[in-house]
mmCIF file of C-alpha atoms in Angstrom:
data_model
loop_
_atom_site.group_PDB
_atom_site.id
_atom_site.type_symbol
_atom_site.label_atom_id
_atom_site.label_comp_id
_atom_site.label_asym_id
_atom_site.label_seq_id
_atom_site.Cartn_x
_atom_site.Cartn_y
_atom_site.Cartn_z
ATOM 1 C CA UNK M 15 14.380 5.090 -23.123
ATOM 2 C CA UNK M 16 13.094 5.260 -19.562
ATOM 3 C CA UNK M 17 11.228 2.879 -17.288
ATOM 4 C CA UNK M 18 8.575 3.918 -14.796
ATOM 5 C CA UNK M 19 9.331 2.537 -11.346
ATOM 6 C CA UNK M 20 6.911 1.964 -8.493
ATOM 7 C CA UNK M 21 5.144 -0.809 -6.629
ATOM 8 C CA UNK M 22 3.866 -3.715 -8.695
ATOM 9 C CA UNK M 23 0.214 -3.203 -7.746
ATOM 10 C CA UNK M 24 -1.419 -0.583 -5.567
ATOM 11 C CA UNK M 25 -4.830 -0.511 -3.900
ATOM 12 C CA UNK M 26 -5.967 2.697 -2.262
ATOM 13 C CA UNK M 27 -9.003 4.050 -0.475
ATOM 14 C CA UNK M 28 -10.553 3.779 2.967
ATOM 15 C CA UNK M 29 -11.015 0.116 3.778
ATOM 16 C CA UNK M 30 -8.583 -1.124 1.142
ATOM 17 C CA UNK M 31 -6.752 -3.286 3.692
ATOM 18 C CA UNK M 32 -9.242 -5.953 2.599
ATOM 19 C CA UNK M 33 -7.275 -6.204 -0.651
ATOM 20 C CA UNK M 34 -4.679 -8.188 1.273
ATOM 21 C CA UNK M 35 -6.946 -11.081 0.293
ATOM 22 C CA UNK M 36 -5.399 -10.887 -3.196
ATOM 23 C CA UNK M 37 -2.144 -12.544 -2.180
ATOM 24 C CA UNK M 38 -1.671 -16.266 -2.711
ATOM 25 C CA UNK M 39 0.847 -18.229 -0.724
ATOM 26 C CA UNK M 40 1.483 -20.552 2.198
ATOM 27 C CA UNK M 41 3.382 -18.538 4.815
ATOM 28 C CA UNK M 42 3.807 -14.852 5.638
ATOM 29 C CA UNK M 43 5.807 -12.822 8.119
ATOM 30 C CA UNK M 44 4.342 -9.508 9.289
ATOM 31 C CA UNK M 45 6.981 -6.979 10.342
ATOM 32 C CA UNK M 46 5.640 -4.197 12.549
ATOM 33 C CA UNK M 47 6.590 -1.718 15.272
ATOM 34 C CA UNK M 48 6.160 -1.362 19.004
ATOM 35 C CA UNK M 49 2.396 -1.341 19.376
ATOM 36 C CA UNK M 50 0.661 1.261 17.212
ATOM 37 C CA UNK M 51 -0.677 -1.335 14.764
ATOM 38 C CA UNK M 52 -2.090 -3.303 17.701
ATOM 39 C CA UNK M 53 -3.677 -0.190 19.204
ATOM 40 C CA UNK M 54 -5.302 0.851 15.923
ATOM 41 C CA UNK M 55 -6.377 -2.699 15.150
ATOM 42 C CA UNK M 56 -4.610 -3.018 11.798
ATOM 43 C CA UNK M 57 -2.399 -5.899 12.931
ATOM 44 C CA UNK M 58 -5.393 -7.902 14.119
ATOM 45 C CA UNK M 59 -7.235 -7.172 10.880
ATOM 46 C CA UNK M 60 -4.248 -8.314 8.790
ATOM 47 C CA UNK M 61 -3.903 -11.463 10.886
ATOM 48 C CA UNK M 62 -7.608 -12.231 10.436
ATOM 49 C CA UNK M 63 -7.338 -11.858 6.656
ATOM 50 C CA UNK M 64 -4.331 -14.173 6.473
ATOM 51 C CA UNK M 65 -6.080 -16.728 8.657
ATOM 52 C CA UNK M 66 -9.178 -16.534 6.440
ATOM 53 C CA UNK M 67 -6.990 -17.147 3.376
ATOM 54 C CA UNK M 68 -5.378 -20.180 5.014
ATOM 55 C CA UNK M 69 -1.950 -18.504 5.100
ATOM 56 C CA UNK M 70 0.199 -19.400 8.101
ATOM 57 C CA UNK M 71 1.774 -16.288 9.578
ATOM 58 C CA UNK M 72 4.340 -15.124 12.088
ATOM 59 C CA UNK M 73 4.794 -11.645 13.542
ATOM 60 C CA UNK M 74 8.129 -9.921 14.081
ATOM 61 C CA UNK M 75 7.287 -6.855 16.158
ATOM 62 C CA UNK M 76 9.158 -4.241 18.133
ATOM 63 C CA UNK M 77 10.863 -2.466 15.222
ATOM 64 C CA UNK M 78 12.151 0.801 16.624
ATOM 65 C CA UNK M 79 12.112 4.267 15.086
ATOM 66 C CA UNK M 80 15.085 4.627 12.740
ATOM 67 C CA UNK M 81 15.603 0.850 12.613
ATOM 68 C CA UNK M 82 19.103 -0.451 13.219
ATOM 69 C CA UNK M 83 21.024 -3.045 11.287
ATOM 70 C CA UNK M 84 20.940 -5.183 14.460
ATOM 71 C CA UNK M 85 17.124 -5.239 14.382
ATOM 72 C CA UNK M 86 17.239 -6.035 10.679
ATOM 73 C CA UNK M 87 19.502 -9.036 11.296
ATOM 74 C CA UNK M 88 17.198 -10.320 14.053
ATOM 75 C CA UNK M 89 14.214 -10.058 11.738
ATOM 76 C CA UNK M 90 16.066 -11.825 8.939
ATOM 77 C CA UNK M 91 16.947 -14.662 11.334
ATOM 78 C CA UNK M 92 13.255 -14.919 12.280
ATOM 79 C CA UNK M 93 12.403 -15.205 8.585
ATOM 80 C CA UNK M 94 15.117 -17.780 7.954
ATOM 81 C CA UNK M 95 13.501 -19.989 10.602
ATOM 82 C CA UNK M 96 9.899 -19.377 9.467
ATOM 83 C CA UNK M 97 10.584 -19.484 5.687
ATOM 84 C CA UNK M 98 7.796 -17.171 4.431
ATOM 85 C CA UNK M 99 6.870 -16.705 0.807
ATOM 86 C CA UNK M 100 5.381 -13.288 1.633
ATOM 87 C CA UNK M 101 6.865 -10.510 3.776
ATOM 88 C CA UNK M 102 4.417 -7.851 4.945
ATOM 89 C CA UNK M 103 5.706 -4.508 6.211
ATOM 90 C CA UNK M 104 2.852 -3.069 8.297
ATOM 91 C CA UNK M 105 2.942 0.265 10.111
ATOM 92 C CA UNK M 106 5.115 3.330 9.948
ATOM 93 C CA UNK M 107 8.076 3.856 7.684
ATOM 94 C CA UNK M 108 10.482 2.216 10.103
ATOM 95 C CA UNK M 109 8.582 -1.077 9.995
ATOM 96 C CA UNK M 110 8.412 -1.163 6.209
ATOM 97 C CA UNK M 111 12.024 -0.063 5.688
ATOM 98 C CA UNK M 112 13.241 -2.643 8.204
ATOM 99 C CA UNK M 113 11.153 -5.320 6.493
ATOM 100 C CA UNK M 114 12.725 -4.439 3.142
ATOM 101 C CA UNK M 115 16.228 -4.811 4.578
ATOM 102 C CA UNK M 116 15.288 -8.057 6.351
ATOM 103 C CA UNK M 117 14.023 -9.343 3.013
ATOM 104 C CA UNK M 118 17.445 -8.733 1.451
ATOM 105 C CA UNK M 119 19.280 -10.704 4.149
ATOM 106 C CA UNK M 120 16.633 -13.452 4.173
ATOM 107 C CA UNK M 121 17.230 -14.012 0.459
ATOM 108 C CA UNK M 122 20.995 -13.424 0.619
ATOM 109 C CA UNK M 123 22.253 -14.494 4.087
ATOM 110 C CA UNK M 124 25.905 -13.813 3.289
ATOM 111 C CA UNK M 125 25.427 -10.212 2.147
ATOM 112 C CA UNK M 126 27.215 -7.562 4.219
ATOM 113 C CA UNK M 127 25.768 -4.240 5.315
ATOM 114 C CA UNK M 128 28.486 -2.530 3.277
ATOM 115 C CA UNK M 129 27.194 -4.302 0.156
ATOM 116 C CA UNK M 130 23.617 -3.383 1.009
ATOM 117 C CA UNK M 131 24.378 0.340 1.254
ATOM 118 C CA UNK M 132 26.319 0.395 -2.017
ATOM 119 C CA UNK M 133 24.070 2.208 -4.518
ATOM 120 C CA UNK M 134 22.140 -0.389 -6.525
ATOM 121 C CA UNK M 135 24.306 -3.131 -5.031
ATOM 122 C CA UNK M 136 21.454 -5.323 -3.784
ATOM 123 C CA UNK M 137 21.198 -8.641 -5.656
ATOM 124 C CA UNK M 138 18.037 -9.968 -7.295
ATOM 125 C CA UNK M 139 15.202 -10.609 -4.851
ATOM 126 C CA UNK M 140 11.972 -12.674 -5.068
ATOM 127 C CA UNK M 141 13.739 -16.023 -5.131
ATOM 128 C CA UNK M 142 12.154 -16.849 -1.770
ATOM 129 C CA UNK M 143 9.485 -14.233 -1.071
ATOM 130 C CA UNK M 144 7.503 -11.307 -2.364
ATOM 131 C CA UNK M 145 6.736 -8.112 -0.489
ATOM 132 C CA UNK M 146 3.615 -6.236 0.662
ATOM 133 C CA UNK M 147 3.782 -2.698 2.095
ATOM 134 C CA UNK M 148 0.905 -1.402 4.211
ATOM 135 C CA UNK M 149 1.727 2.050 5.629
ATOM 136 C CA UNK M 150 -0.021 3.570 8.631
ATOM 137 C CA UNK M 151 1.680 6.970 8.316
ATOM 138 C CA UNK M 152 1.459 9.399 5.412
ATOM 139 C CA UNK M 153 5.009 10.489 4.756
ATOM 140 C CA UNK M 154 7.794 8.502 3.183
ATOM 141 C CA UNK M 155 5.863 6.773 0.419
ATOM 142 C CA UNK M 156 8.078 3.740 1.043
ATOM 143 C CA UNK M 157 5.228 1.590 -0.235
ATOM 144 C CA UNK M 158 5.991 2.846 -3.758
ATOM 145 C CA UNK M 159 9.743 3.361 -3.596
ATOM 146 C CA UNK M 160 13.027 1.607 -4.196
ATOM 147 C CA UNK M 161 14.561 2.908 -0.966
ATOM 148 C CA UNK M 162 14.890 1.950 2.670
ATOM 149 C CA UNK M 163 16.816 3.792 5.386
ATOM 150 C CA UNK M 164 18.703 1.827 8.038
ATOM 151 C CA UNK M 165 20.787 3.221 10.918
ATOM 152 C CA UNK M 166 24.250 2.172 11.997
ATOM 153 C CA UNK M 167 24.035 2.978 15.703
ATOM 154 C CA UNK M 168 27.778 2.500 16.250
ATOM 155 C CA UNK M 169 28.628 5.215 13.718
ATOM 156 C CA UNK M 170 25.492 7.264 14.345
ATOM 157 C CA UNK M 171 24.761 7.390 10.608
ATOM 158 C CA UNK M 172 21.608 6.697 8.621
ATOM 159 C CA UNK M 173 22.246 4.873 5.370
ATOM 160 C CA UNK M 174 19.807 4.793 2.443
ATOM 161 C CA UNK M 175 19.536 1.440 0.699
ATOM 162 C CA UNK M 176 18.795 2.139 -2.965
ATOM 163 C CA UNK M 177 17.741 -0.565 -5.407
ATOM 164 C CA UNK M 178 14.729 -1.070 -7.622
ATOM 165 C CA UNK M 179 14.676 -4.612 -6.242
ATOM 166 C CA UNK M 180 13.202 -3.077 -3.054
ATOM 167 C CA UNK M 181 9.977 -1.921 -4.672
ATOM 168 C CA UNK M 182 7.026 -3.732 -3.106
ATOM 169 C CA UNK M 183 5.032 -6.202 -5.165
ATOM 170 C CA UNK M 184 1.837 -4.936 -3.566
ATOM 171 C CA UNK M 185 1.052 -1.664 -1.792
ATOM 172 C CA UNK M 186 -2.124 -1.031 0.204
ATOM 173 C CA UNK M 187 -2.773 2.656 0.889
ATOM 174 C CA UNK M 188 -5.682 2.723 3.356
ATOM 175 C CA UNK M 189 -6.341 6.085 4.988
ATOM 176 C CA UNK M 190 -8.316 4.433 7.789
ATOM 177 C CA UNK M 191 -5.014 3.199 9.246
ATOM 178 C CA UNK M 192 -3.836 6.779 9.849
ATOM 179 C CA UNK M 193 -6.647 8.065 12.049
ATOM 180 C CA UNK M 194 -4.745 7.310 15.249
ATOM 181 C CA UNK M 195 -1.710 9.400 14.233
ATOM 182 C CA UNK M 196 -1.209 12.341 16.625
ATOM 183 C CA UNK M 197 -0.971 15.857 15.205
ATOM 184 C CA UNK M 198 2.815 16.150 15.561
ATOM 185 C CA UNK M 199 3.455 12.915 13.659
ATOM 186 C CA UNK M 200 0.880 13.923 11.049
ATOM 187 C CA UNK M 201 2.750 17.203 10.609
ATOM 188 C CA UNK M 202 6.196 15.592 10.445
ATOM 189 C CA UNK M 203 5.191 12.906 7.980
ATOM 190 C CA UNK M 204 3.263 15.385 5.851
ATOM 191 C CA UNK M 205 6.326 17.594 5.570
ATOM 192 C CA UNK M 206 8.326 14.522 4.611
ATOM 193 C CA UNK M 207 5.950 13.851 1.705
ATOM 194 C CA UNK M 208 6.080 17.508 0.662
ATOM 195 C CA UNK M 209 9.879 17.416 0.668
ATOM 196 C CA UNK M 210 9.858 14.282 -1.481
ATOM 197 C CA UNK M 211 7.726 15.949 -4.111
ATOM 198 C CA UNK M 212 9.651 19.213 -4.134
ATOM 199 C CA UNK M 213 13.025 17.493 -4.344
ATOM 200 C CA UNK M 214 11.822 15.068 -7.023
ATOM 201 C CA UNK M 215 10.412 17.887 -9.152
ATOM 202 C CA UNK M 216 13.595 19.960 -8.890
ATOM 203 C CA UNK M 217 16.144 17.123 -9.128
ATOM 204 C CA UNK M 218 18.600 16.817 -12.007
ATOM 205 C CA UNK M 219 16.581 13.915 -13.440
ATOM 206 C CA UNK M 220 14.106 14.946 -16.134
ATOM 207 C CA UNK M 221 11.005 12.730 -16.021
ATOM 208 C CA UNK M 222 7.509 13.779 -17.110
ATOM 209 C CA UNK M 223 5.819 11.047 -15.071
ATOM 210 C CA UNK M 224 7.661 11.971 -11.895
ATOM 211 C CA UNK M 225 6.758 15.620 -12.479
ATOM 212 C CA UNK M 226 3.056 14.799 -12.693
ATOM 213 C CA UNK M 227 3.172 12.684 -9.533
ATOM 214 C CA UNK M 228 5.073 15.422 -7.675
ATOM 215 C CA UNK M 229 2.678 18.196 -8.658
ATOM 216 C CA UNK M 230 -0.362 16.125 -7.737
ATOM 217 C CA UNK M 231 1.120 15.345 -4.362
ATOM 218 C CA UNK M 232 1.986 18.989 -3.613
ATOM 219 C CA UNK M 233 -1.552 20.128 -4.428
ATOM 220 C CA UNK M 234 -3.039 17.490 -2.127
ATOM 221 C CA UNK M 235 -0.670 18.344 0.720
ATOM 222 C CA UNK M 236 -1.350 22.073 0.641
ATOM 223 C CA UNK M 237 -5.086 21.367 0.524
ATOM 224 C CA UNK M 238 -5.195 18.711 3.258
ATOM 225 C CA UNK M 239 -2.238 18.674 5.671
ATOM 226 C CA UNK M 240 -3.424 21.399 8.058
ATOM 227 C CA UNK M 241 -6.889 19.856 8.220
ATOM 228 C CA UNK M 242 -5.417 16.374 8.812
ATOM 229 C CA UNK M 243 -3.619 17.757 11.877
ATOM 230 C CA UNK M 244 -6.813 19.400 13.136
ATOM 231 C CA UNK M 245 -9.337 16.686 12.196
ATOM 232 C CA UNK M 246 -7.641 13.298 12.680
ATOM 233 C CA UNK M 247 -10.888 11.338 12.235
ATOM 234 C CA UNK M 248 -11.694 12.960 8.877
ATOM 235 C CA UNK M 249 -11.492 9.948 6.571
ATOM 236 C CA UNK M 250 -11.462 11.929 3.333
ATOM 237 C CA UNK M 251 -8.586 14.136 4.451
ATOM 238 C CA UNK M 252 -6.633 11.182 5.806
ATOM 239 C CA UNK M 253 -7.003 9.327 2.518
ATOM 240 C CA UNK M 254 -5.959 12.414 0.561
ATOM 241 C CA UNK M 255 -2.762 12.694 2.611
ATOM 242 C CA UNK M 256 -2.106 8.966 2.280
ATOM 243 C CA UNK M 257 -2.505 9.270 -1.488
ATOM 244 C CA UNK M 258 -0.233 12.323 -1.519
ATOM 245 C CA UNK M 259 2.465 10.328 0.243
ATOM 246 C CA UNK M 260 2.234 7.469 -2.269
ATOM 247 C CA UNK M 261 2.290 9.903 -5.213
ATOM 248 C CA UNK M 262 5.390 11.546 -3.747
ATOM 249 C CA UNK M 263 6.946 8.095 -3.485
ATOM 250 C CA UNK M 264 6.281 7.449 -7.159
ATOM 251 C CA UNK M 265 7.823 10.837 -7.951
ATOM 252 C CA UNK M 266 11.079 10.396 -6.112
ATOM 253 C CA UNK M 267 11.636 6.739 -6.924
ATOM 254 C CA UNK M 268 11.774 7.884 -10.563
ATOM 255 C CA UNK M 269 13.495 11.273 -10.191
ATOM 256 C CA UNK M 270 15.309 10.828 -6.847
ATOM 257 C CA UNK M 271 15.970 13.390 -4.137
ATOM 258 C CA UNK M 272 18.481 16.064 -3.157
ATOM 259 C CA UNK M 273 20.480 17.511 -0.298
ATOM 260 C CA UNK M 274 17.517 18.137 1.996
ATOM 261 C CA UNK M 275 17.434 14.378 2.442
ATOM 262 C CA UNK M 276 21.203 14.089 2.595
ATOM 263 C CA UNK M 277 21.174 16.548 5.490
ATOM 264 C CA UNK M 278 18.135 15.024 7.190
ATOM 265 C CA UNK M 279 19.657 11.534 7.206
ATOM 266 C CA UNK M 280 22.528 12.875 9.296
ATOM 267 C CA UNK M 281 20.318 14.864 11.673
ATOM 268 C CA UNK M 282 18.357 11.727 12.365
ATOM 269 C CA UNK M 283 21.404 9.502 12.750
ATOM 270 C CA UNK M 284 23.320 11.857 15.053
ATOM 271 C CA UNK M 285 20.579 13.625 17.010
ATOM 272 C CA UNK M 286 17.530 11.390 16.592
ATOM 273 C CA UNK M 287 15.476 14.160 14.986
ATOM 274 C CA UNK M 288 12.419 12.569 13.312
ATOM 275 C CA UNK M 289 12.998 12.342 9.585
ATOM 276 C CA UNK M 290 10.064 14.472 8.475
ATOM 277 C CA UNK M 291 10.932 17.189 10.960
ATOM 278 C CA UNK M 292 14.571 17.140 9.863
ATOM 279 C CA UNK M 293 13.445 17.565 6.264
ATOM 280 C CA UNK M 294 11.159 20.425 7.255
ATOM 281 C CA UNK M 295 14.026 22.172 9.049
ATOM 282 C CA UNK M 296 16.388 21.981 6.073
ATOM 283 C CA UNK M 297 13.899 22.500 3.243
ATOM 284 C CA UNK M 298 13.480 26.301 3.013
ATOM 285 C CA UNK M 299 17.182 27.207 2.878
ATOM 286 C CA UNK M 300 17.941 24.366 0.482
ATOM 287 C CA UNK M 301 15.183 25.650 -1.786
ATOM 288 C CA UNK M 302 16.782 29.101 -1.690
ATOM 289 C CA UNK M 303 20.145 27.491 -2.452
ATOM 290 C CA UNK M 304 18.826 25.462 -5.381
ATOM 291 C CA UNK M 305 16.663 28.237 -6.816
ATOM 292 C CA UNK M 306 19.868 29.841 -8.141
ATOM 293 C CA UNK M 307 20.200 27.112 -10.770
ATOM 294 C CA UNK M 308 16.643 26.094 -11.671
ATOM 295 C CA UNK M 309 13.398 27.842 -12.561
ATOM 296 C CA UNK M 310 11.304 24.875 -11.457
ATOM 297 C CA UNK M 311 10.284 26.483 -8.157
ATOM 298 C CA UNK M 312 8.277 28.998 -10.169
ATOM 299 C CA UNK M 313 6.289 26.080 -11.599
ATOM 300 C CA UNK M 314 5.509 24.895 -8.090
ATOM 301 C CA UNK M 315 4.586 28.414 -6.995
ATOM 302 C CA UNK M 316 1.741 28.437 -9.505
ATOM 303 C CA UNK M 317 0.264 25.322 -7.903
ATOM 304 C CA UNK M 318 -0.421 27.302 -4.726
ATOM 305 C CA UNK M 319 -1.484 30.561 -6.352
ATOM 306 C CA UNK M 320 1.937 32.215 -6.232
ATOM 307 C CA UNK M 321 4.373 33.408 -8.899
ATOM 308 C CA UNK M 322 7.983 33.436 -7.753
ATOM 309 C CA UNK M 323 10.337 30.954 -6.108
ATOM 310 C CA UNK M 324 10.540 33.127 -3.000
ATOM 311 C CA UNK M 325 6.761 33.217 -2.722
ATOM 312 C CA UNK M 326 6.630 29.437 -2.916
ATOM 313 C CA UNK M 327 9.305 29.120 -0.227
ATOM 314 C CA UNK M 328 7.283 31.500 1.960
ATOM 315 C CA UNK M 329 4.176 29.376 1.375
ATOM 316 C CA UNK M 330 6.085 26.308 2.591
ATOM 317 C CA UNK M 331 7.294 28.212 5.673
ATOM 318 C CA UNK M 332 3.752 29.411 6.406
ATOM 319 C CA UNK M 333 2.444 25.853 6.161
ATOM 320 C CA UNK M 334 5.100 24.769 8.668
ATOM 321 C CA UNK M 335 3.942 27.461 11.083
ATOM 322 C CA UNK M 336 0.291 26.468 10.692
ATOM 323 C CA UNK M 337 1.055 22.874 11.675
ATOM 324 C CA UNK M 338 3.479 23.832 14.483
ATOM 325 C CA UNK M 339 6.699 22.487 12.993
ATOM 326 C CA UNK M 340 9.785 24.143 14.579
ATOM 327 C CA UNK M 341 11.797 26.501 12.396
ATOM 328 C CA UNK M 342 15.153 25.994 14.124
ATOM 329 C CA UNK M 343 17.329 23.418 15.850
ATOM 330 C CA UNK M 344 17.357 25.606 18.950
ATOM 331 C CA UNK M 345 13.562 25.208 19.231
ATOM 332 C CA UNK M 346 14.088 21.457 19.128
ATOM 333 C CA UNK M 347 16.082 21.713 22.369
ATOM 334 C CA UNK M 348 19.616 20.889 21.212
ATOM 335 C CA UNK M 349 22.424 23.002 22.681
ATOM 336 C CA UNK M 350 24.408 25.132 20.256
ATOM 337 C CA UNK M 351 27.798 23.775 21.321
ATOM 338 C CA UNK M 352 26.535 20.216 20.913
ATOM 339 C CA UNK M 353 25.180 21.040 17.441
ATOM 340 C CA UNK M 354 28.293 22.837 16.229
ATOM 341 C CA UNK M 355 30.516 19.978 17.370
ATOM 342 C CA UNK M 356 28.806 17.684 14.869
ATOM 343 C CA UNK M 357 28.370 20.065 11.919
ATOM 344 C CA UNK M 358 31.518 19.124 10.008
ATOM 345 C CA UNK M 359 30.991 15.386 10.397
ATOM 346 C CA UNK M 360 27.354 15.679 9.318
ATOM 347 C CA UNK M 361 28.355 17.773 6.302
ATOM 348 C CA UNK M 362 30.940 15.209 5.211
ATOM 349 C CA UNK M 363 28.483 12.334 5.519
ATOM 350 C CA UNK M 364 25.725 14.317 3.793
ATOM 351 C CA UNK M 365 28.068 15.071 0.920
ATOM 352 C CA UNK M 366 28.689 11.321 0.489
ATOM 353 C CA UNK M 367 24.947 10.484 0.597
ATOM 354 C CA UNK M 368 23.544 9.114 -2.675
ATOM 355 C CA UNK M 369 20.836 11.803 -2.674
ATOM 356 C CA UNK M 370 23.474 14.520 -3.102
ATOM 357 C CA UNK M 371 24.274 13.315 -6.613
ATOM 358 C CA UNK M 372 20.725 14.144 -7.740
ATOM 359 C CA UNK M 373 20.611 17.679 -6.324
ATOM 360 C CA UNK M 374 20.089 20.290 -9.072
ATOM 361 C CA UNK M 375 22.985 22.417 -7.802
ATOM 362 C CA UNK M 376 26.418 20.930 -7.295
ATOM 363 C CA UNK M 377 27.362 21.335 -3.681
ATOM 364 C CA UNK M 378 30.364 20.964 -1.372
ATOM 365 C CA UNK M 379 31.105 20.039 2.208
ATOM 366 C CA UNK M 380 31.614 23.748 2.906
ATOM 367 C CA UNK M 381 28.199 24.692 1.533
ATOM 368 C CA UNK M 382 26.544 21.938 3.545
ATOM 369 C CA UNK M 383 28.292 23.200 6.680
ATOM 370 C CA UNK M 384 26.863 26.685 6.076
ATOM 371 C CA UNK M 385 23.397 25.224 5.670
ATOM 372 C CA UNK M 386 23.725 23.221 8.894
ATOM 373 C CA UNK M 387 25.025 26.223 10.840
ATOM 374 C CA UNK M 388 22.132 28.397 9.655
ATOM 375 C CA UNK M 389 19.673 25.757 10.830
ATOM 376 C CA UNK M 390 20.552 26.271 14.475
ATOM 377 C CA UNK M 391 18.791 29.636 14.795
ATOM 378 C CA UNK M 392 16.577 29.171 11.738
ATOM 379 C CA UNK M 393 18.538 31.882 9.924
ATOM 380 C CA UNK M 394 17.503 32.499 6.328
ATOM 381 C CA UNK M 395 20.513 32.312 4.038
ATOM 382 C CA UNK M 396 20.767 32.806 0.326
ATOM 383 C CA UNK M 397 24.082 32.021 -1.358
#
């Protein structure tokens, strides 16, 4: 017997931010980033809705990219003082992931970071507050998932927090909030969503619902991502990509991910490579690696008018080229000696990542090292 996981309720469509009026409560904390939600007006719109509903609110802003545990603790302290019954993550993935982690500490002040990063080690939530996710980027699908990623800056490691307690009670997927995203962020986040769907579909978890979500997301991404980069004000395309991201979130929160994400978490933690771009860098070779043990890439090939796994991998690589995503670490501007110095440590940490346990092919630190090494020049490897 299986359970379908995802956000409690989801509203989607251009203008759906208005559905924030559905919440009932007394106090809310909005967690957001360093200014994008102010520039695109979404923060002011959310504040106006809360004020109209008679809900007192506070704003914790300034969440950085790849949010740190220090930021999370500051936000939790803000919540402890304000005592909200709703927490609203508004903005990019970092804001929503940080808000999820703040929520955990707000409800359980004595919990340690080590407990939080233990797979499914987060205690029961919703004793103090419920959670709303309102994304302004179309990539992680965090609004529909049971994951958050937090960085330990001392160790230089990104840690995924995994617990179905982290699934939002309400998700609002409004494509209007994405129109201010520049082309490079649109490309990176779109590749993140594509990676989610591919890894979910090919994971070692068999789930018909996740498969349907993943396939739907992949079709939308191939049909809309290039145009979203070229036509940022196109509301239909933006909504399609926002929906694709949420569908991918539903897919992987039920079927999980694989070693593309295990590798990308380390590239972000050590080198600060944006998560979607890190996924895009690792994805093709990992697909070649995993295609040795599963025929599921052939299924995905048919979605884009192809037949074989290799043809599907080529289609993914061509999409990357069309949206100007680098194909190698060297193109990203990192020196080879600097990269090679970190390969073994990244491979060890990637091997220990929870996502590795869901990869369709059993791997090793040595295999992960080979994959990392090949990434430097964008070398195609098949082993």
